[in-house]
Tab-separated table of N, CA and C in Angstrom:
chain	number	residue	atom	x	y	z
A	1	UNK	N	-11.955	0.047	-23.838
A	1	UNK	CA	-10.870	0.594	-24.648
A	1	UNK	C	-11.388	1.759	-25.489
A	2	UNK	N	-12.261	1.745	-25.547
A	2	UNK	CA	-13.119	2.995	-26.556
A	2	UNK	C	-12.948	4.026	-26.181
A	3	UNK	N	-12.980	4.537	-24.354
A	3	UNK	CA	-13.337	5.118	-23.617
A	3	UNK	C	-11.711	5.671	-23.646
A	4	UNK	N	-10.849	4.881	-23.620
A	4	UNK	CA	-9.124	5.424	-24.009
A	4	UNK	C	-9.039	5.872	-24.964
A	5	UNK	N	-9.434	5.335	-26.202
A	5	UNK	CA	-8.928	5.794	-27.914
A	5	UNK	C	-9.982	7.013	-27.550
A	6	UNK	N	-11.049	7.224	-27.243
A	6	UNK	CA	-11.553	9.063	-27.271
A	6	UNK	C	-10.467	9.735	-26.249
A	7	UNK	N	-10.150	9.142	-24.738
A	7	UNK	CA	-8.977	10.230	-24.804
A	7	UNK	C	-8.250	10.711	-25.652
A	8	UNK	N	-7.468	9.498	-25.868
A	8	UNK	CA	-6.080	9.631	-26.457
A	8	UNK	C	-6.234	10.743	-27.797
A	9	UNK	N	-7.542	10.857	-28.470
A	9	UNK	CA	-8.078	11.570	-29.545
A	9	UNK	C	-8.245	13.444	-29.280
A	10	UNK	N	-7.940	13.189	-27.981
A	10	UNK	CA	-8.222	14.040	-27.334
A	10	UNK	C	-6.864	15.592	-27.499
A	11	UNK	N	-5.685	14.472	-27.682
A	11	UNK	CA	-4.105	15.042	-27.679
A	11	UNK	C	-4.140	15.813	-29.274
A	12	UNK	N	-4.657	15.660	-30.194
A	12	UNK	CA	-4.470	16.374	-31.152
A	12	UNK	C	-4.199	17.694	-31.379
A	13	UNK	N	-4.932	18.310	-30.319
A	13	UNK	CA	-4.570	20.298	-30.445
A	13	UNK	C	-3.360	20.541	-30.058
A	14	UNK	N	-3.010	19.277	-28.789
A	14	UNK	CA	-1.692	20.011	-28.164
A	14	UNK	C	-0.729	19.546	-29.087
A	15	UNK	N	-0.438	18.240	-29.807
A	15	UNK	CA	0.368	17.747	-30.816
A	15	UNK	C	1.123	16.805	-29.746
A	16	UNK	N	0.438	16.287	-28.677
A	16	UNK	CA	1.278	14.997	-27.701
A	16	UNK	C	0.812	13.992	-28.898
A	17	UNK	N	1.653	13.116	-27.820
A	17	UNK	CA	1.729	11.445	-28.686
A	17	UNK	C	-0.325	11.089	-28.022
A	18	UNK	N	-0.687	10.745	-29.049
A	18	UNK	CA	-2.098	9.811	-28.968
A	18	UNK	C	-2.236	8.692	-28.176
A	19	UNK	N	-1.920	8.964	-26.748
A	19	UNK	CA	-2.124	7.750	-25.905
A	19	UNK	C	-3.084	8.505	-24.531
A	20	UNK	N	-4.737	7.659	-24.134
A	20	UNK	CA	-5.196	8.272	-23.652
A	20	UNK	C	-5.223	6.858	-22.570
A	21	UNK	N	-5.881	7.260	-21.395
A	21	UNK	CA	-6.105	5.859	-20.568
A	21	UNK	C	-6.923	6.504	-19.214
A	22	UNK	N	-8.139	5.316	-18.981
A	22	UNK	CA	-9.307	5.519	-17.743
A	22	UNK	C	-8.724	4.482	-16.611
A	23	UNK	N	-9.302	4.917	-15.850
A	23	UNK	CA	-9.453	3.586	-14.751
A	23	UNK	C	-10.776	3.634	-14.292
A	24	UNK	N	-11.084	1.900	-14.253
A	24	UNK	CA	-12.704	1.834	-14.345
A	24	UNK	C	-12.977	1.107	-12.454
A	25	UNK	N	-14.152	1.840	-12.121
A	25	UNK	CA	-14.006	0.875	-10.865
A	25	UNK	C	-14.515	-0.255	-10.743
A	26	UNK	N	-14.999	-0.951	-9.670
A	26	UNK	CA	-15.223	-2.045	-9.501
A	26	UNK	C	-17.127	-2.068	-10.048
A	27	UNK	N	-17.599	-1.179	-10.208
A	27	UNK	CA	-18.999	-1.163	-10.609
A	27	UNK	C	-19.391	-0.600	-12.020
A	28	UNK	N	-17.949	-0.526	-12.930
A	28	UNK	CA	-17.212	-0.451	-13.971
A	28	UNK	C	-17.884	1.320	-14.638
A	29	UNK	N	-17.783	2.229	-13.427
A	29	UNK	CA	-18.075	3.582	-13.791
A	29	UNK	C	-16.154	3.598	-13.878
A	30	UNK	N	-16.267	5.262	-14.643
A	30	UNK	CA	-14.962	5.710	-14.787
A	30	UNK	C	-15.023	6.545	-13.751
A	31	UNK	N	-13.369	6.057	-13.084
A	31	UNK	CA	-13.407	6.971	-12.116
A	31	UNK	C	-12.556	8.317	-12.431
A	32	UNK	N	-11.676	7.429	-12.718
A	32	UNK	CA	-10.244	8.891	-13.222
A	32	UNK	C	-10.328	8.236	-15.125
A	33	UNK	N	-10.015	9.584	-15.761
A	33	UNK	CA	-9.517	9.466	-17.114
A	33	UNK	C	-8.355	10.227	-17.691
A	34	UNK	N	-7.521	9.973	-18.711
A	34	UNK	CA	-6.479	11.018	-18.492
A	34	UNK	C	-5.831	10.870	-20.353
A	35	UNK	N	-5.488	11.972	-20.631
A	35	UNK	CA	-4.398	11.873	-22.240
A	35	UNK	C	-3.483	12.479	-21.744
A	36	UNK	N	-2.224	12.002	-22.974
A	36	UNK	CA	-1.508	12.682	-22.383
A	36	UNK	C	-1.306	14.128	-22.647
A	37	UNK	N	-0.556	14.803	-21.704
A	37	UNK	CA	-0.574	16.282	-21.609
A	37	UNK	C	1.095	17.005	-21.481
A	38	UNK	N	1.870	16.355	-22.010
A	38	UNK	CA	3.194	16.597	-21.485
A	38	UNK	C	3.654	18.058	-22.120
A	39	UNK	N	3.095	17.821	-23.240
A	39	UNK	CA	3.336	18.848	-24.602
A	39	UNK	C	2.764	20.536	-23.967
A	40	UNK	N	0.762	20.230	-23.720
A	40	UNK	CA	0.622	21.230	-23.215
A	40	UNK	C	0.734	21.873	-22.018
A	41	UNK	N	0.996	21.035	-21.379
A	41	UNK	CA	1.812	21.455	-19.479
A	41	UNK	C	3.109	21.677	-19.432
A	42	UNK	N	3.883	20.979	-20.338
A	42	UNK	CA	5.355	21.176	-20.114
A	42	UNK	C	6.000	20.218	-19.089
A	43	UNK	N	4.953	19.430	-18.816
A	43	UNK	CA	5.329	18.700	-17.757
A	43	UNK	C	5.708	16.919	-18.512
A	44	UNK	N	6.941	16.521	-17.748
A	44	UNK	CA	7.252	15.070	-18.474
A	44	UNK	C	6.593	14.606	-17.971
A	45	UNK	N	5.903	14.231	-16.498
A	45	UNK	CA	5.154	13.482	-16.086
A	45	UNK	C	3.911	13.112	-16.327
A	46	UNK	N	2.906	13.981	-17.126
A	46	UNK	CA	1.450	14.139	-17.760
A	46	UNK	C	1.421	13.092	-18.686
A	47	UNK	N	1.900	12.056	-18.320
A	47	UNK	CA	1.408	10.861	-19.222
A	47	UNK	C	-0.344	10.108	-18.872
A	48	UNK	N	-1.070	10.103	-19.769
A	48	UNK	CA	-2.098	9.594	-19.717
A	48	UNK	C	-2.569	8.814	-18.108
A	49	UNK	N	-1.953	7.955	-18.324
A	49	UNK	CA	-1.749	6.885	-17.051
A	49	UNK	C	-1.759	7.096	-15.785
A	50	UNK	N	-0.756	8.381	-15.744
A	50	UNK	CA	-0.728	9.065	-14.724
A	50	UNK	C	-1.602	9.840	-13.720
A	51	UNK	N	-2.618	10.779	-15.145
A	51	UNK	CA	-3.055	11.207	-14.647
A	51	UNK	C	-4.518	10.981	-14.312
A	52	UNK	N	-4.856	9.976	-15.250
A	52	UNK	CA	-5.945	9.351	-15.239
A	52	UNK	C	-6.211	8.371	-13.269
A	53	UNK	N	-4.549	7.979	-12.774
A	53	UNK	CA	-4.568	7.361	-12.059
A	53	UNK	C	-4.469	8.654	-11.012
A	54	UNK	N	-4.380	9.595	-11.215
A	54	UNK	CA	-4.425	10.761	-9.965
A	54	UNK	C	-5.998	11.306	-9.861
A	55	UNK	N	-6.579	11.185	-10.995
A	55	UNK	CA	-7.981	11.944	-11.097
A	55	UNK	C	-8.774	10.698	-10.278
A	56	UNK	N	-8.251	9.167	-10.217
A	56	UNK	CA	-9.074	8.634	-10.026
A	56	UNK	C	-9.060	8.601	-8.223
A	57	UNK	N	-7.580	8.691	-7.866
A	57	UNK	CA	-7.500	8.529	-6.280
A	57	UNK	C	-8.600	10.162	-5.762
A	58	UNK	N	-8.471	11.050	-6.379
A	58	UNK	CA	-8.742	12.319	-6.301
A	58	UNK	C	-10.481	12.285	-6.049
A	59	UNK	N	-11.185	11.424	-6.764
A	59	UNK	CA	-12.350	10.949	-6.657
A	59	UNK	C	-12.779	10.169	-5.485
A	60	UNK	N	-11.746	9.298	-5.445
A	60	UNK	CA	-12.253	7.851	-4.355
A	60	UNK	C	-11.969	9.122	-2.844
A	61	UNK	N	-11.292	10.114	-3.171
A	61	UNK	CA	-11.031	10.796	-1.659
A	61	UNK	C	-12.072	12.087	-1.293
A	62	UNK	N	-12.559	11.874	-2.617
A	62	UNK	CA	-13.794	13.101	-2.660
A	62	UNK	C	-14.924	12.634	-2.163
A	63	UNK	N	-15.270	11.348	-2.342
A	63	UNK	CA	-16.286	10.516	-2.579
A	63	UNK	C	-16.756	9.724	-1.382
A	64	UNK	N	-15.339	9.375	-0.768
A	64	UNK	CA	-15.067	8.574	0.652
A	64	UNK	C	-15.237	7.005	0.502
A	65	UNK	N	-15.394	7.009	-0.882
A	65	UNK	CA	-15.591	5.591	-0.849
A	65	UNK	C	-14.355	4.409	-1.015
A	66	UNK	N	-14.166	3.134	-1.260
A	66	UNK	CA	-13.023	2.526	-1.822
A	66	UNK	C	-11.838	2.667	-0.345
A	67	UNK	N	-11.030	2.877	-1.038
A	67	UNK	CA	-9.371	2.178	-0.350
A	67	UNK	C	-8.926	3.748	-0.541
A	68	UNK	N	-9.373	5.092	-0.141
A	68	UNK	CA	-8.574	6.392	-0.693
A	68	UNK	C	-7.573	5.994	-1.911
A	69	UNK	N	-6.104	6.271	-1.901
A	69	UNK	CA	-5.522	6.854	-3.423
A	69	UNK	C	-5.062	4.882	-3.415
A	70	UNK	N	-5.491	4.310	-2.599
A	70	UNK	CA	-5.614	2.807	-3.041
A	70	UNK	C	-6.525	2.138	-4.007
A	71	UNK	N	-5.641	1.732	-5.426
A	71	UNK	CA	-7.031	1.644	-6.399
A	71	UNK	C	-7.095	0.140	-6.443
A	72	UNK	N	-7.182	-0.598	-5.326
A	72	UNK	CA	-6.890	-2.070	-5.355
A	72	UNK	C	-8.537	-3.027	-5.796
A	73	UNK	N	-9.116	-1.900	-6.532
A	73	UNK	CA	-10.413	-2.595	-6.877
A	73	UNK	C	-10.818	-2.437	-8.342
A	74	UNK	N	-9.606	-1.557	-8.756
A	74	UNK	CA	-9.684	-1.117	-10.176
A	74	UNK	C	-8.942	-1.110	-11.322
A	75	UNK	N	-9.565	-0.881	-12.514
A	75	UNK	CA	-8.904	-1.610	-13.746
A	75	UNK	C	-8.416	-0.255	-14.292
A	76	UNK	N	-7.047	-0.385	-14.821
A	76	UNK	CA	-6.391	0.951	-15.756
A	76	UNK	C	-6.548	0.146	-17.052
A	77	UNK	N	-7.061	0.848	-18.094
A	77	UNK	CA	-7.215	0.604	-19.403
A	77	UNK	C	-6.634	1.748	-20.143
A	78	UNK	N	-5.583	1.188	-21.132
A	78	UNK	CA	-4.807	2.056	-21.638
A	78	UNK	C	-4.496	1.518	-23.060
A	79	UNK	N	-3.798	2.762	-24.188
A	79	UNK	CA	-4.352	2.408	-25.530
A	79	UNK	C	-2.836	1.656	-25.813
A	80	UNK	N	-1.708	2.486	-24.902
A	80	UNK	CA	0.163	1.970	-25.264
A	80	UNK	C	0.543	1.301	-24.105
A	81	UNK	N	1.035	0.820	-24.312
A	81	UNK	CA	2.038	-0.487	-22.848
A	81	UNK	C	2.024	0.838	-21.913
A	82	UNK	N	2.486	0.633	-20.864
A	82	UNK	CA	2.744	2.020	-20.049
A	82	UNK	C	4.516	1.815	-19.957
A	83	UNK	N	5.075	2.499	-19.624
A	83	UNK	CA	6.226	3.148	-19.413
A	83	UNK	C	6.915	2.726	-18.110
A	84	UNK	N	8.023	2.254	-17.640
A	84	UNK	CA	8.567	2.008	-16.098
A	84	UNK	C	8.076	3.156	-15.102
A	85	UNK	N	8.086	4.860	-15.516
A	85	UNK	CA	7.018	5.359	-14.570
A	85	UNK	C	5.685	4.770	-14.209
A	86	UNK	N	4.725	4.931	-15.152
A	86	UNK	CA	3.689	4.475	-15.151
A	86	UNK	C	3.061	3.346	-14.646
A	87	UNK	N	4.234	2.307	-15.276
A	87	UNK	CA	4.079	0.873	-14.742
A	87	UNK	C	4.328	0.825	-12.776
A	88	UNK	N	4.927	1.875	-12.500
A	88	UNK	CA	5.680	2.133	-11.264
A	88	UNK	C	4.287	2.748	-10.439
A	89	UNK	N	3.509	3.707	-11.043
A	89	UNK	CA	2.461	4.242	-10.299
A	89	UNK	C	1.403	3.481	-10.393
A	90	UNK	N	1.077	2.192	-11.578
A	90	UNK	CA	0.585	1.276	-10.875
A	90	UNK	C	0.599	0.508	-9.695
A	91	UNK	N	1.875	-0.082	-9.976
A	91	UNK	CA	2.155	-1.016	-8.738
A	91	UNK	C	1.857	-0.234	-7.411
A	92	UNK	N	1.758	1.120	-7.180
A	92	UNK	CA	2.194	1.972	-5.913
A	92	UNK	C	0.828	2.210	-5.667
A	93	UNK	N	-0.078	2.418	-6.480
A	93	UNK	CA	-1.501	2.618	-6.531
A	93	UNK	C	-2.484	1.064	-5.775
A	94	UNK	N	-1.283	-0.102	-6.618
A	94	UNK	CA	-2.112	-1.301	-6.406
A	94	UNK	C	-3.266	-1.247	-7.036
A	95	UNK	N	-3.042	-0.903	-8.038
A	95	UNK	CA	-4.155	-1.535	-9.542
A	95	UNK	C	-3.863	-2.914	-9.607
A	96	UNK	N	-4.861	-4.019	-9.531
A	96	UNK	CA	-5.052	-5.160	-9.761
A	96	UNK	C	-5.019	-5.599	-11.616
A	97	UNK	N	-5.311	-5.066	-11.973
A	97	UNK	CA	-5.512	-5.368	-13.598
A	97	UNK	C	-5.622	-4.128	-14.399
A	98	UNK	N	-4.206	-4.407	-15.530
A	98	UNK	CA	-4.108	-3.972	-16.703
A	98	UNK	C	-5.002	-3.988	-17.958
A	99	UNK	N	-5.252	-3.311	-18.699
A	99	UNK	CA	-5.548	-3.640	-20.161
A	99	UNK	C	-5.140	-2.820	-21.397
A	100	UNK	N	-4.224	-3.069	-21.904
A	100	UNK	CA	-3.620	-2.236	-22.929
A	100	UNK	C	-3.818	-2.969	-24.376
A	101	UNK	N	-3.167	-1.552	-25.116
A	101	UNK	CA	-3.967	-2.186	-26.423
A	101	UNK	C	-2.638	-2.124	-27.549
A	102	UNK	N	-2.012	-1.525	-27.229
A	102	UNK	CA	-0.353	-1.688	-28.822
A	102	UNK	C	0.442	-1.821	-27.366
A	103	UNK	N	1.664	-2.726	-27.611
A	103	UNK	CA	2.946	-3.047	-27.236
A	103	UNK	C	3.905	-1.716	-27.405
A	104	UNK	N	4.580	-1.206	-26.905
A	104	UNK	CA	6.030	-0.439	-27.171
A	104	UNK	C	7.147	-0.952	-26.865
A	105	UNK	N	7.490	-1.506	-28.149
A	105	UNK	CA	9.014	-1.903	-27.974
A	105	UNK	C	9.924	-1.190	-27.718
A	106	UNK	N	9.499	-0.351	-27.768
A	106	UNK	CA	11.173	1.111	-27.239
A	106	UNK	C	11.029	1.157	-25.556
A	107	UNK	N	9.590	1.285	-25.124
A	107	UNK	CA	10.113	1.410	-23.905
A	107	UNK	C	9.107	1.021	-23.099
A	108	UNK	N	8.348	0.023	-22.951
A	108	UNK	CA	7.438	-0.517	-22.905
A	108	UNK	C	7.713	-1.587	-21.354
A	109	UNK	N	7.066	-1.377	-20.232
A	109	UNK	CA	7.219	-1.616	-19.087
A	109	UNK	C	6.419	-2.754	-18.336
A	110	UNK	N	5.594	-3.489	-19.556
A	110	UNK	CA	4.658	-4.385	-19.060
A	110	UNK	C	4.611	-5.673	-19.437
A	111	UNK	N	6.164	-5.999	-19.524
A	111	UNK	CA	6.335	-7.082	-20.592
A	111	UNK	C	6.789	-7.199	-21.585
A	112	UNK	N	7.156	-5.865	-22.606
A	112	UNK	CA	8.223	-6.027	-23.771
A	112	UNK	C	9.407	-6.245	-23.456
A	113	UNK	N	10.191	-4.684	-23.104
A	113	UNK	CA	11.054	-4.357	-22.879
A	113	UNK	C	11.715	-4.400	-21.440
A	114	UNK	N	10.758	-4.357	-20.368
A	114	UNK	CA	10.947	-4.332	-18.991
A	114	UNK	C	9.335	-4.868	-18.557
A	115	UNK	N	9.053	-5.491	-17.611
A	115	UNK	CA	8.002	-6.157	-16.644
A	115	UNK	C	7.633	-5.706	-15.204
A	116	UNK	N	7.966	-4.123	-15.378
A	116	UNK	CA	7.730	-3.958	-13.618
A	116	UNK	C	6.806	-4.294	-13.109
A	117	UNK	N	5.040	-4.274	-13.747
A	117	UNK	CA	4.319	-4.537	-13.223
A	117	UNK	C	4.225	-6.083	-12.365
A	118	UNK	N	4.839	-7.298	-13.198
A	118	UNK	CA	5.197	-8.154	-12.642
A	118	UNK	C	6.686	-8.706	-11.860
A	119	UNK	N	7.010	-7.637	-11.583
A	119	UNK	CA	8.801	-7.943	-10.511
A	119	UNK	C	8.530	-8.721	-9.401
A	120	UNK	N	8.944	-10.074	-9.197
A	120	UNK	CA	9.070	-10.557	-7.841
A	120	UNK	C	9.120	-9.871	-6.771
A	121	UNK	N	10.108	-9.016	-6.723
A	121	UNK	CA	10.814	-8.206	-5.656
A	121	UNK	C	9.782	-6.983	-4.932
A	122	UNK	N	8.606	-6.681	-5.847
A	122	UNK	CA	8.019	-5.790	-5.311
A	122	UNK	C	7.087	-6.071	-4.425
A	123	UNK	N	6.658	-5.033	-3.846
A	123	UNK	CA	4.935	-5.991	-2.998
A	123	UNK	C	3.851	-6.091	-3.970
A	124	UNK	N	3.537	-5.871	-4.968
A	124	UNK	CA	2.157	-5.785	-5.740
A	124	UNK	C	2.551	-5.962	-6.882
A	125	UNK	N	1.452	-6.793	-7.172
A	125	UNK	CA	1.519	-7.665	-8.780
A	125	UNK	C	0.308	-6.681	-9.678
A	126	UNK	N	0.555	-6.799	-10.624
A	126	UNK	CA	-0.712	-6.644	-11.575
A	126	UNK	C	-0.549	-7.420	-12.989
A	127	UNK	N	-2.268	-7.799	-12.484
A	127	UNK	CA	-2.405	-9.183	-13.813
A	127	UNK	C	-3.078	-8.410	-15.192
A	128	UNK	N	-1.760	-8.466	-15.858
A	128	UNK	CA	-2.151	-7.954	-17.426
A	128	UNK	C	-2.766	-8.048	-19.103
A	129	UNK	N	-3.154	-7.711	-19.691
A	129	UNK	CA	-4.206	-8.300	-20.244
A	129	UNK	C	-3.633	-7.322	-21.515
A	130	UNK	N	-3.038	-7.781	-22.461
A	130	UNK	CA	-2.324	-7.190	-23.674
A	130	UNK	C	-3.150	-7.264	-24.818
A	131	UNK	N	-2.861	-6.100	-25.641
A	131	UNK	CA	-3.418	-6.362	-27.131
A	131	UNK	C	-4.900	-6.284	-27.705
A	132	UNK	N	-6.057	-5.221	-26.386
A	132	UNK	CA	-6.823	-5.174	-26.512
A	132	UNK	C	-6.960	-4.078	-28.169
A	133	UNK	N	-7.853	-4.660	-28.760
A	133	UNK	CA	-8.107	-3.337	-29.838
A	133	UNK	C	-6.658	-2.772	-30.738
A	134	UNK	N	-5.796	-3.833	-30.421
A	134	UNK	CA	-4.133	-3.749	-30.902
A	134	UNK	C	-4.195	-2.707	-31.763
A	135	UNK	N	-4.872	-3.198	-33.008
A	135	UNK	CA	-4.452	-2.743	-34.094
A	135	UNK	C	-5.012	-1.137	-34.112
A	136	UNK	N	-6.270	-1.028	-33.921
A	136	UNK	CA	-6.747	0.316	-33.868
A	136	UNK	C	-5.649	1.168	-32.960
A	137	UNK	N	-5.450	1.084	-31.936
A	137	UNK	CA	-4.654	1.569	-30.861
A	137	UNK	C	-3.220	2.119	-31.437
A	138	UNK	N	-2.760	0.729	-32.234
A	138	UNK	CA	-1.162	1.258	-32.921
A	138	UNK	C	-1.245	2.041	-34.178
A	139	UNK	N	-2.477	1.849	-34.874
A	139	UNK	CA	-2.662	2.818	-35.824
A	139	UNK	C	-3.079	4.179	-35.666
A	140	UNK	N	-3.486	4.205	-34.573
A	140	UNK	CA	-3.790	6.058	-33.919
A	140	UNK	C	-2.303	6.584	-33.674
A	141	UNK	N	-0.914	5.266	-32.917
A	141	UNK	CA	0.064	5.935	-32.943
A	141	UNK	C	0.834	6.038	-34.162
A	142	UNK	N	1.211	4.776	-34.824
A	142	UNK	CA	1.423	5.207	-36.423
A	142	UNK	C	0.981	6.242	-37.639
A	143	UNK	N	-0.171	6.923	-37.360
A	143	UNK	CA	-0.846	8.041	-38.193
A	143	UNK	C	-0.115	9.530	-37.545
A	144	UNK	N	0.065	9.366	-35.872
A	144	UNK	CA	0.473	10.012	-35.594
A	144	UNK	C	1.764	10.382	-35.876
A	145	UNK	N	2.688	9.608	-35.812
A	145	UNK	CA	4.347	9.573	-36.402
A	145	UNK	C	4.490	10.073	-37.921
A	146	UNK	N	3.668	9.542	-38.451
A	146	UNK	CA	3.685	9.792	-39.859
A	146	UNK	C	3.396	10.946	-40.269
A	147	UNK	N	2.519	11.541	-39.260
A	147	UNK	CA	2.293	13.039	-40.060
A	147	UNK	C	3.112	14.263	-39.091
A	148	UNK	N	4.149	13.678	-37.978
A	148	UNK	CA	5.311	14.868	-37.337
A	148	UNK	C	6.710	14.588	-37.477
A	149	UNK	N	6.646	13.322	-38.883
A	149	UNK	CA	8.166	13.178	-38.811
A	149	UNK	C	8.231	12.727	-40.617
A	150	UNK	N	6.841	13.246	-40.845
A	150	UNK	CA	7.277	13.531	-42.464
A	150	UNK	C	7.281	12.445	-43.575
């Protein structure tokens, strides 16, 4: 989780929300890492998660090793719940295990508000692991709110 909160620390110049997130492999190197970037790309999709989970298939295909953009051996560690996208490019990735560290009740996809990662209906589960480093994690986003909304 350390290795997320320095992303996520990372968003300050551009003024995104403070949520950073790695995926670690099975020999627990980082493969992909990612903050988010929505602010300075312009892009909605540059959520941490995302891209951390594109840098990492991007590797395993550079590398030749693993399952290509199949990350079915690897852990996404992230600092905020992920989002029904996010939670969505897990499941599609086949990340086996979550680890997040603050809950989002507004829109929070891993068990607050919505559970995609665990939907019956889909083909791929991922077993999640909540509340790592909670408090540090929600206080990087609470400091953040507090100082762009006054």
């Amino acid at each position: 989780m350390g290795l997320a909160l320095a992303e996520a620390a990372k968003t300050e110049a551009a003024g995104d929300v403070p949520i950073g997130a790695v995926v670690i492999g099975p020999d627990g190197q980082v493969l992909g890492a990612g903050f988010n970037e929505r602010e300075a790309g312009g892009d909605p999709t540059a959520h941490a998660e995302v891209l951390a989970l594109r840098r990492a298939a991007q590797a395993r295909a550079v590398s030749g090793k693993g399952d290509g953009w199949r990350l079915s051996d690897c852990t996404l560690v992230v600092t905020l719940e992920p989002c029904a996208m996010c939670a969505g490019a897990m499941v599609l990735a086949r990340v086996p295990q979550l680890v997040f560290g603050a809950w989002d009740p507004k829109a929070g996809a891993c068990g607050s508000v919505f559970d995609v990662v665990r939907e019956p209906r889909l083909n791929h589960w991922v077993e999640v692991h909540p509340g790592v480093r909670e408090d540090e994690c929600a206080e990087l986003l609470r400091e953040f709110f507090r100082a762009h909304r006054g």
